[in-house]
Short mmCIF file of C-alpha atoms in Angstrom, two decimals:
data_model
loop_
_atom_site.label_atom_id
_atom_site.label_comp_id
_atom_site.label_asym_id
_atom_site.label_seq_id
_atom_site.Cartn_x
_atom_site.Cartn_y
_atom_site.Cartn_z
CA MET A 21 149.42 2.10 -52.36
CA ILE A 22 146.72 -0.42 -51.42
CA ASN A 23 143.21 0.54 -50.39
CA ARG A 24 142.99 -0.23 -46.67
CA SER A 25 139.33 0.15 -45.80
CA TYR A 26 136.07 -1.20 -47.13
CA LYS A 27 133.31 1.31 -47.80
CA SER A 28 130.05 1.25 -49.69
CA TYR A 29 129.24 3.37 -52.71
CA ILE A 30 125.49 3.26 -52.05
CA ASN A 31 125.37 7.04 -51.63
CA LEU A 32 125.99 7.31 -55.40
CA TYR A 33 122.62 5.63 -55.99
CA GLU A 34 121.09 9.02 -55.24
CA SER A 35 123.55 11.03 -57.33
CA SER A 36 122.35 13.84 -59.58
CA TYR A 37 125.19 13.06 -62.00
CA PHE A 38 125.19 9.28 -61.86
CA SER A 39 127.52 8.18 -64.68
CA LYS A 40 129.93 11.05 -64.04
CA ASP A 41 130.17 10.25 -60.34
CA ILE A 42 130.53 6.52 -61.01
CA ASN A 43 133.46 7.16 -63.36
CA LYS A 44 135.05 9.48 -60.80
CA ALA A 45 134.80 6.69 -58.23
CA ILE A 46 136.39 4.24 -60.69
CA TYR A 47 139.33 6.53 -61.44
CA LYS A 48 139.84 7.11 -57.71
CA LEU A 49 139.94 3.36 -57.11
CA GLY A 50 142.62 3.09 -59.75
CA LYS A 51 144.60 5.97 -58.29
CA TYR A 52 144.71 4.55 -54.76
CA ASN A 53 145.32 0.93 -55.79
CA LYS A 54 148.11 1.32 -58.32
CA GLY A 55 149.88 -1.91 -59.11
CA LEU A 56 146.84 -3.99 -58.18
CA LEU A 57 143.87 -2.47 -60.01
CA TYR A 58 143.97 -1.10 -63.54
CA VAL A 59 141.37 1.17 -65.14
CA ASN A 60 140.87 1.09 -68.91
CA LYS A 61 138.47 2.78 -71.28
CA ILE A 62 136.84 0.07 -73.41
CA GLY A 63 134.55 2.36 -75.40
CA GLU A 64 132.07 5.21 -75.21
CA SER A 65 128.31 5.43 -74.95
CA VAL A 66 126.17 7.07 -77.64
CA GLN A 67 126.62 10.40 -75.84
CA GLY A 68 130.36 9.96 -75.45
CA THR A 69 130.53 8.90 -71.82
CA PRO A 70 133.56 6.64 -71.24
CA ILE A 71 132.73 2.99 -70.55
CA LEU A 72 135.41 1.82 -68.13
CA SER A 73 136.75 -1.54 -67.04
CA LEU A 74 138.60 -2.37 -63.84
CA THR A 75 141.08 -5.26 -63.96
CA ILE A 76 142.34 -7.07 -60.86
CA GLY A 77 144.68 -10.09 -60.83
CA ARG A 78 147.16 -11.57 -63.26
CA GLY A 79 146.00 -15.15 -63.72
CA SER A 80 145.31 -17.08 -66.90
CA THR A 81 141.68 -17.76 -65.89
CA LYS A 82 139.77 -14.65 -66.97
CA ILE A 83 136.41 -13.65 -65.50
CA LEU A 84 134.14 -10.84 -66.73
CA ILE A 85 131.58 -9.35 -64.36
CA GLN A 86 129.37 -6.58 -65.75
CA ALA A 87 126.29 -4.63 -64.74
CA THR A 88 123.60 -2.19 -65.86
CA HIS A 89 122.94 -3.29 -69.40
CA HIS A 90 119.46 -2.11 -68.41
CA ALA A 91 119.22 1.52 -67.38
CA ARG A 92 116.84 1.15 -64.44
CA GLU A 93 118.99 -1.63 -62.94
CA ALA A 94 121.83 0.61 -61.74
CA ILE A 95 121.71 -0.84 -58.22
CA THR A 96 123.98 -3.48 -59.80
CA THR A 97 126.59 -0.84 -60.62
CA ILE A 98 126.77 0.00 -56.92
CA LEU A 99 127.03 -3.72 -56.14
CA LEU A 100 130.03 -4.21 -58.43
CA LEU A 101 131.88 -1.22 -57.00
CA ASP A 102 131.30 -2.61 -53.52
CA GLN A 103 132.38 -6.09 -54.60
CA ILE A 104 135.62 -4.60 -55.91
CA ASN A 105 136.30 -2.69 -52.69
CA TYR A 106 135.44 -5.77 -50.65
CA LEU A 107 137.85 -7.89 -52.75
CA LEU A 108 140.60 -5.32 -52.20
CA SER A 109 140.00 -5.37 -48.45
CA LEU A 110 140.29 -9.18 -48.39
CA TYR A 111 143.48 -9.00 -50.43
CA GLU A 112 144.97 -6.59 -47.90
CA ILE A 113 144.60 -9.12 -45.05
CA ASP A 114 145.24 -12.15 -47.30
CA TYR A 115 141.89 -13.63 -46.32
CA SER A 116 141.03 -17.18 -47.43
CA ILE A 117 137.78 -18.51 -48.84
CA ASN A 118 137.41 -22.25 -49.52
CA ASN A 119 141.01 -22.75 -48.40
CA MET A 120 142.34 -20.42 -51.08
CA SER A 121 143.78 -17.06 -50.07
CA ILE A 122 142.73 -14.03 -52.08
CA CYS A 123 146.40 -13.35 -52.84
CA ASN A 124 146.75 -16.80 -54.41
CA LEU A 125 143.42 -16.45 -56.22
CA LEU A 126 144.69 -13.30 -57.93
CA LYS A 127 147.73 -15.24 -59.15
CA TYR A 128 145.43 -17.68 -60.95
CA VAL A 129 142.54 -15.42 -61.93
CA THR A 130 142.14 -12.10 -63.72
CA PHE A 131 138.89 -10.27 -62.92
CA VAL A 132 137.56 -7.67 -65.36
CA PHE A 133 134.66 -5.60 -64.03
CA VAL A 134 132.53 -3.35 -66.27
CA VAL A 135 130.34 -1.68 -63.71
CA LEU A 136 128.24 0.58 -65.97
CA VAL A 137 127.52 -0.71 -69.47
CA ASN A 138 124.68 1.76 -70.16
CA PRO A 139 125.62 5.18 -68.72
CA ASP A 140 123.27 7.23 -70.94
CA GLY A 141 120.27 5.13 -70.01
CA ALA A 142 121.12 5.22 -66.32
CA ASP A 143 121.38 9.02 -66.42
CA LEU A 144 117.99 9.14 -68.10
CA VAL A 145 116.45 7.11 -65.27
CA PHE A 146 118.10 9.15 -62.53
CA ASN A 147 117.62 12.61 -64.03
CA GLY A 148 115.15 12.40 -66.89
CA GLY A 149 115.19 15.05 -69.57
CA ASP A 150 118.16 16.87 -68.06
CA PHE A 151 120.44 14.41 -69.84
CA ILE A 152 118.78 14.37 -73.26
CA PRO A 153 121.05 16.05 -75.83
CA GLN A 154 119.53 18.69 -78.07
CA GLU A 155 119.56 16.47 -81.17
CA TYR A 156 117.36 13.95 -79.35
CA LYS A 157 114.72 16.36 -78.05
CA ASP A 158 112.27 15.57 -80.85
CA LYS A 159 112.52 11.76 -80.59
CA GLN A 160 109.01 10.52 -79.91
CA TYR A 161 110.17 7.38 -78.12
CA LEU A 162 111.80 9.53 -75.43
CA ASN A 163 108.56 9.87 -73.52
CA GLU A 164 109.15 11.50 -70.13
CA SER A 165 106.48 9.34 -68.51
CA LEU A 166 108.64 6.27 -69.26
CA PHE A 167 111.95 7.53 -67.88
CA SER A 168 111.50 5.97 -64.44
CA CYS A 169 111.14 2.49 -66.00
CA TRP A 170 113.65 2.91 -68.84
CA LYS A 171 115.79 -0.10 -69.82
CA ALA A 172 117.24 0.93 -73.19
CA ASN A 173 120.09 3.25 -74.15
CA ILE A 174 119.49 6.79 -75.44
CA ASN A 175 118.82 5.36 -78.93
CA GLY A 176 115.90 3.37 -77.56
CA VAL A 177 117.76 0.08 -78.07
CA ASP A 178 117.57 -2.56 -75.35
CA LEU A 179 121.25 -3.51 -75.06
CA ASN A 180 120.35 -6.99 -73.81
CA ARG A 181 118.51 -7.62 -77.08
CA ASN A 182 121.42 -6.44 -79.25
CA TYR A 183 123.56 -9.62 -79.25
CA PRO A 184 123.35 -12.22 -82.05
CA THR A 185 122.17 -15.70 -81.04
CA MET A 186 120.76 -18.74 -82.79
CA TYR A 187 117.52 -18.54 -80.79
CA PRO A 188 116.81 -14.81 -80.29
CA SER A 189 114.36 -13.38 -77.77
CA ILE A 190 110.80 -13.77 -78.97
CA ASP A 191 109.59 -10.55 -77.34
CA SER A 192 111.90 -8.18 -79.22
CA VAL A 193 110.54 -5.19 -81.14
CA ILE A 194 111.99 -3.22 -84.06
CA ALA A 195 111.07 0.38 -83.27
CA PRO A 196 113.02 2.35 -80.63
CA ALA A 197 111.36 2.02 -77.23
CA TYR A 198 112.06 2.06 -73.50
CA LYS A 199 112.62 -1.71 -73.59
CA SER A 200 112.83 -4.77 -75.89
CA CYS A 201 114.03 -3.04 -79.10
CA LYS A 202 116.71 -5.22 -80.65
CA GLY A 203 118.25 -2.40 -82.69
CA PRO A 204 118.80 -2.01 -86.44
CA TYR A 205 121.43 -4.77 -86.42
CA TYR A 206 123.41 -6.78 -83.87
CA PHE A 207 126.14 -4.83 -82.08
CA SER A 208 124.67 -1.64 -83.56
CA GLU A 209 125.19 0.19 -80.29
CA PRO A 210 128.60 1.42 -79.10
CA GLU A 211 127.93 -0.05 -75.66
CA THR A 212 127.41 -3.62 -76.90
CA TYR A 213 130.21 -3.27 -79.44
CA ALA A 214 132.56 -2.32 -76.60
CA LEU A 215 131.62 -5.53 -74.74
CA LYS A 216 132.10 -7.54 -77.94
CA CYS A 217 135.62 -6.17 -78.46
CA LEU A 218 136.52 -6.67 -74.80
CA THR A 219 135.34 -10.28 -74.93
CA GLU A 220 137.23 -11.01 -78.12
CA LYS A 221 140.37 -9.53 -76.58
CA TYR A 222 140.26 -11.51 -73.33
CA ARG A 223 138.33 -14.63 -74.41
CA PHE A 224 136.92 -14.95 -70.91
CA ASP A 225 136.56 -18.31 -69.18
CA GLY A 226 133.35 -17.26 -67.44
CA THR A 227 131.04 -14.30 -67.04
CA ILE A 228 128.38 -12.91 -64.71
CA SER A 229 125.77 -10.47 -65.99
CA TYR A 230 124.13 -8.66 -63.10
CA HIS A 231 120.50 -7.61 -63.42
CA SER A 232 118.21 -6.34 -60.76
CA SER A 233 114.81 -7.88 -60.14
CA GLY A 234 113.55 -11.39 -59.44
CA GLU A 235 116.03 -13.21 -57.15
CA VAL A 236 116.78 -15.83 -59.77
CA ILE A 237 119.82 -17.14 -61.64
CA PHE A 238 119.69 -17.84 -65.38
CA TRP A 239 122.50 -20.18 -66.41
CA GLN A 240 121.33 -22.05 -69.51
CA TYR A 241 121.75 -21.28 -73.17
CA ASN A 242 121.79 -24.62 -74.99
CA GLN A 243 125.38 -25.29 -73.91
CA LEU A 244 127.14 -28.58 -74.51
CA ASN A 245 128.62 -29.01 -71.01
CA ILE A 246 125.44 -28.57 -69.06
CA GLU A 247 126.63 -30.62 -66.05
CA ARG A 248 129.63 -28.35 -65.50
CA ASP A 249 127.59 -25.17 -65.77
CA LEU A 250 124.81 -26.49 -63.56
CA SER A 251 127.36 -27.35 -60.88
CA ILE A 252 128.78 -23.82 -60.98
CA ALA A 253 125.30 -22.29 -60.90
CA ASN A 254 124.36 -24.46 -57.92
CA THR A 255 127.34 -23.10 -55.96
CA ILE A 256 126.21 -19.53 -56.59
CA SER A 257 122.59 -20.42 -55.83
CA LYS A 258 123.64 -21.88 -52.49
CA GLU A 259 125.65 -18.76 -51.63
CA THR A 260 122.96 -16.24 -52.59
CA GLY A 261 119.77 -18.13 -51.85
CA TYR A 262 118.51 -17.33 -55.37
CA ASN A 263 116.67 -20.04 -57.27
CA LEU A 264 118.01 -21.50 -60.49
CA GLU A 265 115.79 -21.01 -63.51
CA ILE A 266 115.40 -24.31 -65.36
CA GLU A 267 114.33 -23.68 -68.96
CA LYS A 268 113.08 -25.93 -71.71
CA GLU A 269 115.46 -26.16 -74.65
CA PRO A 270 116.01 -24.55 -77.01
CA VAL A 271 116.44 -21.63 -74.64
CA THR A 272 115.79 -18.25 -76.28
CA GLY A 273 117.56 -14.98 -75.57
CA SER A 274 119.58 -12.16 -77.14
CA GLY A 275 121.54 -11.01 -74.09
CA TYR A 276 125.25 -10.92 -73.41
CA LYS A 277 125.19 -14.14 -71.36
CA ASP A 278 123.37 -15.97 -74.17
CA TRP A 279 125.80 -14.78 -76.84
CA PHE A 280 128.79 -15.60 -74.64
CA ILE A 281 127.71 -19.16 -73.86
CA GLU A 282 126.76 -19.88 -77.47
CA ASN A 283 130.00 -18.51 -78.92
CA TYR A 284 132.55 -19.62 -76.34
CA GLN A 285 130.92 -22.63 -74.64
CA LYS A 286 132.07 -21.32 -71.26
CA PRO A 287 129.92 -20.80 -68.14
CA GLY A 288 127.81 -17.66 -67.93
CA LEU A 289 125.27 -16.52 -65.35
CA THR A 290 122.62 -13.81 -65.30
CA ILE A 291 121.86 -12.97 -61.68
CA GLU A 292 118.74 -11.00 -60.70
CA VAL A 293 119.60 -9.58 -57.29
CA SER A 294 116.45 -8.10 -55.73
CA PRO A 295 112.97 -9.33 -54.99
CA TYR A 296 110.77 -8.47 -57.97
CA VAL A 297 109.88 -4.77 -57.92
CA GLY A 298 108.24 -4.30 -61.31
CA GLU A 299 109.25 -1.75 -63.91
CA LYS A 300 111.23 0.64 -61.73
CA LYS A 301 114.50 1.09 -59.90
CA VAL A 302 115.19 -1.24 -57.00
CA PRO A 303 114.49 0.63 -53.72
CA ILE A 304 117.63 1.60 -51.86
CA GLU A 305 116.43 -0.20 -48.74
CA ASN A 306 116.87 -3.53 -50.58
CA TYR A 307 120.57 -2.98 -51.01
CA LYS A 308 122.00 -4.21 -47.72
CA ASP A 309 120.60 -7.69 -48.28
CA ILE A 310 121.68 -7.65 -51.94
CA PHE A 311 125.27 -6.93 -51.00
CA GLU A 312 125.42 -9.51 -48.22
CA ARG A 313 124.17 -12.21 -50.58
CA ASN A 314 126.52 -11.26 -53.41
CA LYS A 315 129.74 -10.00 -51.84
CA ASN A 316 131.54 -13.34 -52.23
CA VAL A 317 130.01 -14.29 -55.58
CA PRO A 318 132.93 -13.12 -57.79
CA ILE A 319 135.39 -15.10 -55.64
CA LEU A 320 133.31 -18.29 -55.54
CA PHE A 321 132.47 -18.11 -59.23
CA ALA A 322 136.14 -17.59 -60.14
CA GLN A 323 137.20 -20.56 -58.01
CA GLU A 324 134.55 -22.78 -59.61
CA VAL A 325 135.52 -21.72 -63.13
CA PHE A 326 139.23 -22.15 -62.36
CA TYR A 327 138.81 -25.70 -61.08
CA LYS A 328 136.28 -26.79 -63.70
CA THR A 329 137.77 -25.31 -66.87
CA ILE A 330 141.53 -25.81 -66.43
#
């Protein structure tokens, strides 16, 4: 049975049980789109919440799109769920973009979406101390005044500082904190280890990491084929209206996109979707514009990667 209507999941952005309700929505998508969309558990968070992937398509070009490495950036989880539902609705009517029908695209491309990389952190932002397990109650870094701006997981590790790169982020810290802690060792956290294993399994041809604040696209990490990756980034910049960040090499960073580009020499983007809002959640009123700018991004990115990497 194929999903026949597009709807938004933005109501979940105000959920009292965010990660639980997101996973319920994912399982429901799988239930009502059997044969087209497949749900898999790729790992668990520190607190045991399943980290789920959704796979659409059967092509040899494999694209990973993931969101909410940073806890306060969960507007991107809503965006990915809506992108998935939008893609399903286009498939139903065999809509074409750039003279390629969505049905044909899904013959050439396999999409893997991981909509909520950091469920524990997101629950902390949405509900504060209600989601702190008893064994963590005495952790000094879990300061209630910081919960609204939290980026890390429940261990106080910034997941986007937990990937090994040749030129790591220069602003990382060692001690657990609400942001910037790189962890005791690379891939120390079950959330980043799950992404590592998923990537090694699929050996993706391209990836998009969605983040929340700044309206900018980061696309560099000292890659060899800079002309190819710049061309792909320009296509997404044109679609979204977000500026491309041009950085002086060597580019530093310890995020998923940086690790992916360095290890696989394939195109990777980090997309910041909202105007800059500071250290807090993106206001819900920003979402309509975010979705309109980004709804076609997975399709356009997949087409670009397919044509430029085959």
